[in-house]
Short mmCIF file of C-alpha atoms and ligand atoms in Angstrom, two decimals:
data_model
loop_
_atom_site.label_atom_id
_atom_site.label_comp_id
_atom_site.label_asym_id
_atom_site.label_seq_id
_atom_site.Cartn_x
_atom_site.Cartn_y
_atom_site.Cartn_z
CA MET A 16 147.84 96.08 78.85
CA ARG A 17 145.52 98.15 81.01
CA MET A 18 141.95 96.93 81.49
CA ASN A 19 139.20 99.52 81.58
CA LEU A 20 136.44 98.55 84.00
CA LEU A 21 132.95 99.91 84.50
CA LEU A 22 131.06 99.03 87.66
CA LEU A 23 127.31 99.75 87.81
CA GLY A 24 125.61 100.66 91.08
CA SER A 25 125.95 102.92 94.09
CA GLY A 26 125.76 100.90 97.30
CA GLY A 27 128.08 99.40 99.88
CA ARG A 28 128.25 96.35 97.62
CA GLU A 29 129.72 98.46 94.83
CA HIS A 30 132.27 100.15 97.10
CA ALA A 31 133.37 96.66 98.23
CA PHE A 32 133.66 95.56 94.58
CA ALA A 33 135.62 98.69 93.67
CA TRP A 34 137.97 98.23 96.64
CA LYS A 35 138.58 94.59 95.78
CA LEU A 36 139.03 95.20 92.03
CA LEU A 37 141.74 97.77 92.80
CA LYS A 38 143.73 95.07 94.57
CA SER A 39 144.03 93.06 91.36
CA LYS A 40 147.53 92.76 89.97
CA THR A 41 146.21 93.45 86.45
CA PRO A 42 146.79 97.10 85.45
CA LYS A 43 143.37 98.73 85.32
CA LYS A 44 141.30 101.87 85.49
CA LEU A 45 137.88 101.89 87.08
CA TRP A 46 134.77 103.93 86.35
CA ILE A 47 131.63 103.65 88.47
CA ALA A 48 128.11 104.68 87.43
CA PRO A 49 126.79 106.38 89.43
CA GLY A 50 128.87 105.32 92.49
CA ASN A 51 129.08 107.04 95.87
CA ALA A 52 131.69 108.96 97.89
CA GLY A 53 133.47 105.67 98.65
CA THR A 54 133.75 104.47 95.07
CA ALA A 55 135.12 107.93 94.19
CA LEU A 56 138.18 106.95 96.22
CA CYS A 57 138.72 103.93 93.94
CA GLY A 58 138.01 105.34 90.50
CA GLU A 59 135.99 107.90 88.59
CA ASN A 60 132.27 108.23 89.28
CA ILE A 61 130.02 109.08 86.35
CA ASN A 62 126.53 110.28 87.08
CA VAL A 63 124.57 107.90 84.85
CA SER A 64 121.90 105.48 86.02
CA PRO A 65 122.58 101.75 85.54
CA ASN A 66 119.12 101.58 83.93
CA ASP A 67 120.00 104.15 81.26
CA PHE A 68 121.42 101.70 78.72
CA GLU A 69 122.14 104.36 76.11
CA GLY A 70 123.97 106.44 78.70
CA ILE A 71 125.97 103.37 79.72
CA LYS A 72 126.78 102.66 76.07
CA LYS A 73 128.23 106.16 75.70
CA ILE A 74 130.49 105.65 78.74
CA VAL A 75 131.64 102.26 77.44
CA ILE A 76 132.57 103.61 74.03
CA LEU A 77 134.13 106.86 75.25
CA ASN A 78 136.35 105.09 77.79
CA LYS A 79 137.02 101.95 75.77
CA ILE A 80 135.63 99.78 78.56
CA ASP A 81 136.68 96.12 78.42
CA LEU A 82 134.60 94.73 81.28
CA VAL A 83 131.28 95.81 82.81
CA ILE A 84 130.28 94.53 86.25
CA VAL A 85 126.59 94.92 87.03
CA GLY A 86 125.94 95.37 90.76
CA PRO A 87 122.15 95.66 91.18
CA GLU A 88 119.34 93.48 89.78
CA ASP A 89 117.29 96.14 88.02
CA PRO A 90 119.41 96.56 84.86
CA LEU A 91 119.82 92.77 84.64
CA VAL A 92 116.07 92.15 84.82
CA LYS A 93 115.60 94.95 82.25
CA GLY A 94 118.01 93.13 79.92
CA ILE A 95 121.31 95.02 79.96
CA SER A 96 123.22 91.87 79.02
CA ASP A 97 121.01 91.28 75.94
CA TYR A 98 121.35 94.97 75.06
CA PHE A 99 125.13 94.53 74.94
CA LYS A 100 124.90 91.27 72.97
CA ASN A 101 122.57 92.79 70.37
CA ASP A 102 124.61 95.95 69.81
CA LYS A 103 127.40 95.80 67.22
CA GLU A 104 129.57 98.28 69.13
CA LEU A 105 129.11 96.53 72.49
CA GLN A 106 129.14 92.86 71.48
CA LYS A 107 132.79 92.36 72.33
CA VAL A 108 132.62 94.03 75.72
CA LYS A 109 132.68 91.53 78.56
CA LEU A 110 129.77 91.82 80.97
CA ILE A 111 129.23 90.13 84.33
CA GLY A 112 125.54 89.44 84.85
CA PRO A 113 122.95 87.10 83.33
CA GLY A 114 120.76 87.83 80.33
CA LYS A 115 117.13 88.77 80.67
CA GLN A 116 115.98 85.16 80.80
CA GLY A 117 118.41 84.12 83.55
CA ALA A 118 117.57 87.30 85.46
CA MET A 119 113.95 86.07 85.64
CA LEU A 120 115.15 83.88 88.52
CA GLU A 121 114.97 87.11 90.51
CA GLY A 122 112.60 89.11 88.28
CA SER A 123 109.69 86.67 88.58
CA LYS A 124 108.99 84.64 91.71
CA ASP A 125 106.62 82.45 89.68
CA PHE A 126 109.35 81.72 87.10
CA ALA A 127 111.79 80.88 89.89
CA LYS A 128 109.32 78.51 91.58
CA GLU A 129 108.51 76.74 88.31
CA PHE A 130 112.23 76.45 87.53
CA MET A 131 112.86 74.85 90.93
CA ASN A 132 109.95 72.44 90.46
CA ARG A 133 111.21 71.43 87.00
CA HIS A 134 114.62 70.62 88.44
CA ASP A 135 113.58 69.10 91.77
CA ILE A 136 115.21 71.86 93.81
CA PRO A 137 113.83 71.95 97.36
CA THR A 138 111.65 75.00 98.03
CA ALA A 139 108.40 75.82 99.84
CA LYS A 140 105.26 74.42 98.14
CA HIS A 141 103.42 77.16 96.30
CA LYS A 142 100.50 78.21 94.12
CA THR A 143 100.42 81.18 91.75
CA PHE A 144 97.36 83.38 91.21
CA TYR A 145 96.77 86.00 88.45
CA SER A 146 95.03 89.37 88.85
CA ASP A 147 91.65 87.95 87.81
CA GLU A 148 91.92 85.15 90.37
CA CYS A 149 91.69 87.14 93.60
CA GLN A 150 88.65 85.19 94.84
CA LYS A 151 90.38 81.89 94.12
CA ALA A 152 93.49 83.10 95.97
CA ILE A 153 91.39 84.07 98.99
CA GLU A 154 89.67 80.66 98.98
CA TYR A 155 93.09 78.98 98.77
CA LEU A 156 94.22 80.83 101.91
CA SER A 157 91.48 79.18 103.95
CA SER A 158 92.70 75.75 102.83
CA ILE A 159 96.21 76.25 104.25
CA GLU A 160 97.69 76.85 107.68
CA PRO A 161 99.04 80.22 108.89
CA PRO A 162 101.41 82.02 108.79
CA TYR A 163 100.57 83.00 105.22
CA VAL A 164 103.45 83.90 102.90
CA LEU A 165 102.44 86.10 99.95
CA LYS A 166 104.97 87.10 97.31
CA VAL A 167 104.47 89.69 94.62
CA ASP A 168 105.75 88.13 91.40
CA GLY A 169 107.97 90.96 90.10
CA LEU A 170 110.65 93.23 91.56
CA ALA A 171 109.29 95.26 94.45
CA ALA A 172 112.39 96.84 96.00
CA GLY A 173 112.44 94.34 98.87
CA LYS A 174 108.82 95.07 99.85
CA GLY A 175 107.14 92.29 97.87
CA VAL A 176 107.00 89.59 100.56
CA ILE A 177 104.16 89.72 103.08
CA ILE A 178 104.05 87.26 105.96
CA SER A 179 100.98 87.35 108.16
CA GLY A 180 99.43 85.09 110.75
CA ASP A 181 96.09 86.85 110.34
CA ILE A 182 93.89 85.56 107.53
CA LYS A 183 91.87 88.80 107.32
CA GLN A 184 95.05 90.83 106.82
CA ALA A 185 96.36 88.32 104.27
CA GLU A 186 93.05 88.53 102.36
CA LYS A 187 93.25 92.33 102.35
CA GLU A 188 96.85 92.19 101.07
CA LEU A 189 95.74 89.87 98.25
CA GLU A 190 93.02 92.36 97.27
CA ASP A 191 95.47 95.26 97.40
CA ILE A 192 97.94 93.44 95.18
CA LEU A 193 95.66 91.68 92.70
CA LYS A 194 92.72 94.12 92.53
CA ASN A 195 94.05 97.52 93.61
CA ASN A 196 97.42 97.28 91.86
CA LYS A 197 99.39 98.20 94.99
CA PHE A 198 102.60 97.00 93.31
CA GLY A 199 101.71 97.97 89.73
CA SER A 200 102.66 95.44 87.10
CA ALA A 201 104.99 93.59 89.53
CA GLY A 202 101.79 92.43 91.27
CA LYS A 203 100.01 90.95 88.27
CA LYS A 204 100.69 87.58 89.84
CA VAL A 205 101.02 86.51 93.43
CA VAL A 206 102.78 83.44 94.74
CA ILE A 207 101.31 82.01 97.94
CA GLU A 208 103.72 79.61 99.59
CA GLN A 209 104.20 77.39 102.58
CA PHE A 210 105.91 79.01 105.57
CA LEU A 211 109.36 77.57 106.25
CA ASN A 212 110.49 77.48 109.85
CA GLY A 213 114.25 77.68 110.25
CA ILE A 214 117.31 79.88 110.11
CA GLU A 215 118.32 81.78 106.98
CA LEU A 216 121.57 81.69 105.06
CA SER A 217 122.85 83.53 101.98
CA VAL A 218 124.86 81.34 99.61
CA PHE A 219 126.81 82.83 96.71
CA VAL A 220 127.84 81.12 93.52
CA VAL A 221 129.66 82.53 90.53
CA THR A 222 129.28 80.76 87.19
CA ASP A 223 130.47 81.10 83.63
CA GLY A 224 127.52 78.98 82.48
CA LYS A 225 129.57 75.79 82.50
CA SER A 226 131.39 75.50 85.80
CA TYR A 227 130.85 77.28 89.08
CA LYS A 228 132.61 78.32 92.26
CA ILE A 229 130.98 78.60 95.65
CA LEU A 230 131.95 81.83 97.41
CA PRO A 231 131.94 82.30 101.19
CA GLU A 232 128.42 82.12 102.64
CA ALA A 233 126.98 84.82 104.88
CA LYS A 234 124.18 85.57 107.27
CA ASP A 235 122.29 88.80 106.77
CA TYR A 236 120.30 90.71 109.40
CA LYS A 237 117.24 92.03 107.57
CA ARG A 238 115.05 93.59 110.25
CA ILE A 239 115.60 97.12 111.49
CA GLY A 240 115.32 96.28 115.18
CA GLU A 241 117.50 94.31 117.56
CA GLY A 242 116.34 90.74 118.14
CA ASP A 243 115.08 90.66 114.53
CA THR A 244 112.11 92.93 115.15
CA GLY A 245 110.37 95.63 113.11
CA PRO A 246 110.18 96.10 109.36
CA ASN A 247 112.50 94.55 106.80
CA THR A 248 115.41 96.61 105.48
CA GLY A 249 117.95 95.99 102.72
CA GLY A 250 120.16 94.46 105.44
CA MET A 251 121.60 95.84 108.68
CA GLY A 252 124.71 93.72 108.99
CA ALA A 253 126.27 90.43 107.98
CA VAL A 254 128.62 87.72 109.17
CA SER A 255 130.76 85.26 107.19
CA PRO A 256 131.46 82.36 107.65
CA VAL A 257 128.26 81.13 109.28
CA PRO A 258 128.91 78.52 111.98
CA PHE A 259 125.85 76.34 111.27
CA ALA A 260 126.80 76.14 107.59
CA ASP A 261 129.18 73.26 108.26
CA ASN A 262 130.55 70.87 105.63
CA THR A 263 127.61 68.47 105.93
CA PHE A 264 125.08 71.24 105.41
CA MET A 265 127.02 72.92 102.59
CA GLN A 266 127.37 69.57 100.83
CA LYS A 267 123.57 69.27 100.85
CA VAL A 268 123.33 72.81 99.47
CA GLU A 269 125.73 71.95 96.67
CA ASP A 270 124.13 68.60 95.76
CA ARG A 271 120.47 69.53 96.15
CA ILE A 272 120.49 73.18 95.09
CA ILE A 273 123.63 74.46 93.37
CA LYS A 274 124.27 71.58 90.97
CA PRO A 275 120.64 71.23 89.85
CA THR A 276 120.44 75.03 89.42
CA ILE A 277 123.51 75.19 87.16
CA ASN A 278 122.45 72.04 85.28
CA GLY A 279 118.90 73.38 84.97
CA LEU A 280 120.10 76.65 83.43
CA HIS A 281 122.19 74.65 81.00
CA ALA A 282 119.37 72.24 80.12
CA GLU A 283 117.05 75.18 79.44
CA ASN A 284 119.63 76.93 77.28
CA ILE A 285 119.77 79.91 79.57
CA SER A 286 123.22 81.44 79.22
CA TYR A 287 124.38 82.71 82.58
CA LYS A 288 127.62 84.50 83.37
CA GLY A 289 127.52 86.05 86.78
CA PHE A 290 126.54 85.66 90.38
CA ILE A 291 123.72 83.57 91.80
CA PHE A 292 122.72 84.49 95.32
CA ILE A 293 120.63 81.76 96.89
CA GLY A 294 118.60 82.86 99.89
CA LEU A 295 117.82 79.68 101.74
CA MET A 296 116.28 78.37 104.92
CA ASN A 297 117.95 75.70 107.03
CA VAL A 298 114.95 73.64 108.17
CA ASN A 299 116.20 71.07 110.69
CA GLY A 300 119.45 70.61 108.78
CA ASP A 301 117.91 70.55 105.30
CA PRO A 302 118.24 73.49 102.90
CA TYR A 303 115.21 74.99 101.07
CA VAL A 304 115.43 77.86 98.60
CA ILE A 305 113.54 80.99 99.67
CA GLU A 306 114.61 83.02 96.68
CA TYR A 307 117.17 83.43 93.96
CA ASN A 308 118.89 86.74 93.32
CA VAL A 309 120.96 87.26 90.21
CA ARG A 310 123.60 89.49 91.80
CA MET A 311 125.59 89.68 94.99
CA GLY A 312 123.88 90.64 98.24
CA ASP A 313 124.24 93.90 100.11
CA PRO A 314 125.57 93.96 102.87
CA GLU A 315 126.75 90.36 102.32
CA THR A 316 129.29 91.48 99.71
CA GLU A 317 130.94 93.61 102.39
CA VAL A 318 131.85 90.39 104.26
CA VAL A 319 132.22 88.00 101.31
CA LEU A 320 134.75 89.92 99.19
CA PRO A 321 137.12 90.73 102.09
CA ARG A 322 137.39 86.94 102.64
CA ILE A 323 138.43 86.20 99.06
CA ASN A 324 142.21 86.32 98.76
CA SER A 325 142.17 85.45 95.05
CA ASP A 326 142.37 88.15 92.40
CA LEU A 327 138.75 89.24 91.77
CA LEU A 328 139.46 90.75 88.37
CA GLU A 329 141.10 87.52 87.18
CA LEU A 330 138.08 85.61 88.45
CA LEU A 331 135.62 87.89 86.60
CA VAL A 332 137.59 87.75 83.36
CA ALA A 333 137.56 83.94 83.65
CA VAL A 334 133.77 84.07 84.08
CA ALA A 335 133.37 86.23 80.98
CA ASP A 336 135.74 84.00 78.96
CA GLU A 337 134.12 80.75 80.18
CA LYS A 338 137.37 79.67 81.82
CA LEU A 339 136.23 79.58 85.40
CA ASP A 340 137.42 76.00 85.86
CA SER A 341 141.01 77.29 85.59
CA ILE A 342 140.62 79.44 88.73
CA LYS A 343 141.43 78.28 92.21
CA LEU A 344 139.71 80.21 94.95
CA ASP A 345 141.75 81.12 98.00
CA ILE A 346 139.55 81.98 100.98
CA ASP A 347 140.62 83.77 104.17
CA ASN A 348 139.40 81.68 107.10
CA ARG A 349 138.97 84.65 109.40
CA VAL A 350 135.48 85.83 110.39
CA ALA A 351 134.27 88.95 108.61
CA THR A 352 131.52 90.98 110.22
CA THR A 353 129.86 94.12 108.97
CA VAL A 354 127.62 96.61 110.72
CA MET A 355 125.47 98.98 108.70
CA LEU A 356 125.01 102.54 109.89
CA VAL A 357 121.65 103.86 108.75
CA SER A 358 119.70 107.11 108.75
CA GLN A 359 117.08 107.80 111.39
CA GLY A 360 113.67 106.72 110.08
CA TYR A 361 114.99 104.10 107.65
CA PRO A 362 113.45 101.91 106.17
CA GLY A 363 110.65 104.52 106.23
CA ASN A 364 111.20 108.20 105.49
CA TYR A 365 114.55 109.68 106.41
CA GLU A 366 116.54 112.85 105.82
CA LYS A 367 119.66 113.07 103.68
CA GLY A 368 122.52 115.55 103.72
CA LYS A 369 123.78 114.91 107.26
CA THR A 370 127.49 115.62 107.75
CA ILE A 371 129.50 112.47 108.43
CA SER A 372 132.50 112.81 110.72
CA GLY A 373 134.95 110.57 112.52
CA LEU A 374 136.00 108.51 109.51
CA GLU A 375 139.62 109.45 110.18
CA ASN A 376 139.40 107.78 113.62
CA ILE A 377 138.71 104.30 112.25
CA SER A 378 141.41 101.74 112.76
CA GLY A 379 141.39 98.02 112.10
CA SER A 380 138.20 98.04 110.02
CA LEU A 381 137.26 98.57 106.41
CA VAL A 382 134.79 101.35 105.73
CA PHE A 383 132.44 100.76 102.81
CA HIS A 384 130.30 103.71 101.79
CA ALA A 385 126.68 103.10 100.79
CA GLY A 386 124.45 106.23 100.66
CA THR A 387 127.10 108.94 100.79
CA ILE A 388 128.20 111.89 98.65
CA ILE A 389 131.04 114.34 98.94
CA ASP A 390 130.25 118.06 98.72
CA SER A 391 132.24 120.91 97.16
CA GLU A 392 134.12 121.45 100.45
CA LYS A 393 135.14 117.76 100.45
CA LYS A 394 132.80 116.97 103.33
CA TYR A 395 131.07 113.59 103.38
CA LEU A 396 127.26 113.75 103.57
CA SER A 397 124.64 111.05 104.00
CA ASN A 398 122.68 110.42 100.84
CA GLY A 399 120.55 107.34 101.53
CA GLY A 400 118.93 105.10 104.10
CA ARG A 401 121.92 102.82 104.46
CA VAL A 402 124.94 105.10 104.85
CA ILE A 403 128.13 103.22 105.74
CA ALA A 404 129.11 99.61 106.42
CA VAL A 405 131.97 98.93 108.84
CA THR A 406 133.66 95.56 108.22
CA SER A 407 136.24 93.81 110.38
CA LEU A 408 138.16 90.55 110.14
CA ASP A 409 139.43 88.46 113.02
CA HIS A 410 139.98 84.77 113.77
CA ASN A 411 137.45 85.12 116.56
CA MET A 412 133.85 86.09 115.68
CA LYS A 413 133.23 87.93 118.94
CA GLN A 414 136.43 89.95 118.51
CA SER A 415 135.56 90.70 114.89
CA LEU A 416 132.16 92.01 116.02
CA HIS A 417 133.77 93.97 118.85
CA ILE A 418 136.08 95.79 116.41
CA SER A 419 133.19 96.54 114.02
CA MET A 420 131.04 97.89 116.86
CA GLU A 421 133.86 100.02 118.29
CA ASN A 422 134.54 101.61 114.94
CA ALA A 423 130.81 101.97 114.17
CA ALA A 424 130.55 104.07 117.34
CA LYS A 425 133.33 106.40 116.14
CA ILE A 426 131.54 107.45 112.95
CA LYS A 427 129.10 110.27 113.62
CA PHE A 428 126.13 111.75 111.79
CA ASP A 429 122.84 113.17 112.95
CA GLY A 430 120.32 110.36 113.54
CA LYS A 431 122.83 107.53 113.06
CA TYR A 432 121.39 104.13 114.04
CA TYR A 433 122.87 100.64 113.96
CA ARG A 434 122.03 97.25 115.38
CA LYS A 435 124.32 96.28 118.24
CA ASP A 436 123.22 92.63 118.22
CA ILE A 437 124.61 91.58 114.82
CA GLY A 438 126.00 88.04 115.04
CA LYS A 439 124.88 87.44 118.62
CA ASP A 440 122.35 84.78 117.55
CA LEU A 441 125.27 82.76 116.17
CA PHE A 442 127.23 82.54 119.44
CA LYS A 443 125.30 79.40 120.40
CA TYR A 444 126.83 77.56 117.43
CA LEU A 445 130.42 78.48 118.30
P1 LIG B 516 112.61 87.92 100.15
O1 LIG B 516 112.18 89.30 99.76
O2 LIG B 516 112.20 86.84 99.20
O3 LIG B 516 114.04 87.90 100.62
O4 LIG B 516 111.80 87.58 101.47
C1 LIG B 516 111.91 88.41 102.59
C2 LIG B 516 111.98 87.56 103.82
O5 LIG B 516 110.76 86.85 104.02
C3 LIG B 516 113.03 86.46 103.75
O6 LIG B 516 114.29 86.92 104.05
C4 LIG B 516 112.51 85.50 104.78
O7 LIG B 516 112.88 85.95 106.07
C5 LIG B 516 111.02 85.62 104.66
N1 LIG B 516 110.46 84.53 103.87
C6 LIG B 516 110.31 84.47 102.53
N2 LIG B 516 109.73 83.33 102.16
C7 LIG B 516 109.50 82.62 103.29
C8 LIG B 516 108.93 81.35 103.57
N3 LIG B 516 108.44 80.57 102.60
N4 LIG B 516 108.87 80.96 104.85
C9 LIG B 516 109.35 81.74 105.84
N5 LIG B 516 109.88 82.94 105.65
C10 LIG B 516 109.97 83.39 104.39
N1 LIG B 517 120.90 91.55 101.73
C1 LIG B 517 119.91 91.00 100.90
C2 LIG B 517 119.96 91.42 99.50
O1 LIG B 517 120.94 91.94 99.01
O2 LIG B 517 118.97 91.22 98.83
#
């Protein structure tokens, strides 16, 4: 029987999901809300926001959707899973993504820190301050060493972490967040934490609430500039596997972080069916959690999914049906690299609507659309800061990067920018 699938989101992550779902041997039809020009090649886009739960409900009922896959964090933190569970007409629809409580792992930094402390999961030491405790927070700063790491408690579209070596600037940030409501209600609390010195890694786990599978890990390149300089972005590229994440290190991650996280969710009666993305720091060979996300990463998904040979739809159905232990993951041991093409000005202001050309010249890479639309003349136009991710696979990391870079150069749009140093920091581990 055909499965009807609805995928929520509109980034490169969602195009990668759509592409991979289509490869499943299960007969299926895919809808994407709202999607982009890339997902339109894989199924039918519907212009409804993932945060419009009533709109989503209409799509689900009209198209007899069997399985909903939630890409971004926002609808999860807003409680889309609970909305489905509490609605008579939606109760039976399978949904991949945690409930509101589980989504607090990403939705509240303070909740995540307390959760890790309760379950002895290694993370930076921290203290939380409320809006009426600005003075106390400022006094606390002078009792610790720089650099100062300040984290807005709630979702802040990737802008909620401030790291500063300058105490005056850190004090001003605290005032802006706690007194001047710079981040609105997301900034009602601030977490101040110890600075961790090391190299970052993104680890992905999928769980049905009982068992779990570890997906390929990845390294993300967050800063806009080469050599990891300039402001943070959503991610400018990614590599998987990551050479320093060897068996010894990954065993520590599993024993010290993944198992206690899954057991902790269970012990606290938090039902969780979906992805857990653990952003961690490798500090001299020991892993520490920087943050939890309750979804897959972007652009990490664009290197993680191409390395999974197993049937993704079967895997997701097993998650929904709590049968994940019956699945065996088959991973491609080639190196996947992705390079993100972005609009000039990103992550600040940028223009949209630039004509994209050269896509037909790509060979040997996968093209995942992020911020793109297709106009009435069937021309592709840019429609966001991150525009297109170019992913390649090869047994050799340098060759994989070479193919991605060559194809990245072939795609043209006004103001196109991409980092040419993705992966280069990893050569020393090869
Ligand atoms: P997040 O928004 O939580 O991903 O944080 C943004 C970035 O800030 C992370 O990717 C890290 O590079 C950095 N960061 C966050 N917390 C710490 C920490 N405790 N020590 C050092 N760097 C951190
Ligand atoms: N690439 C980091 C994220 O998805 O949050």
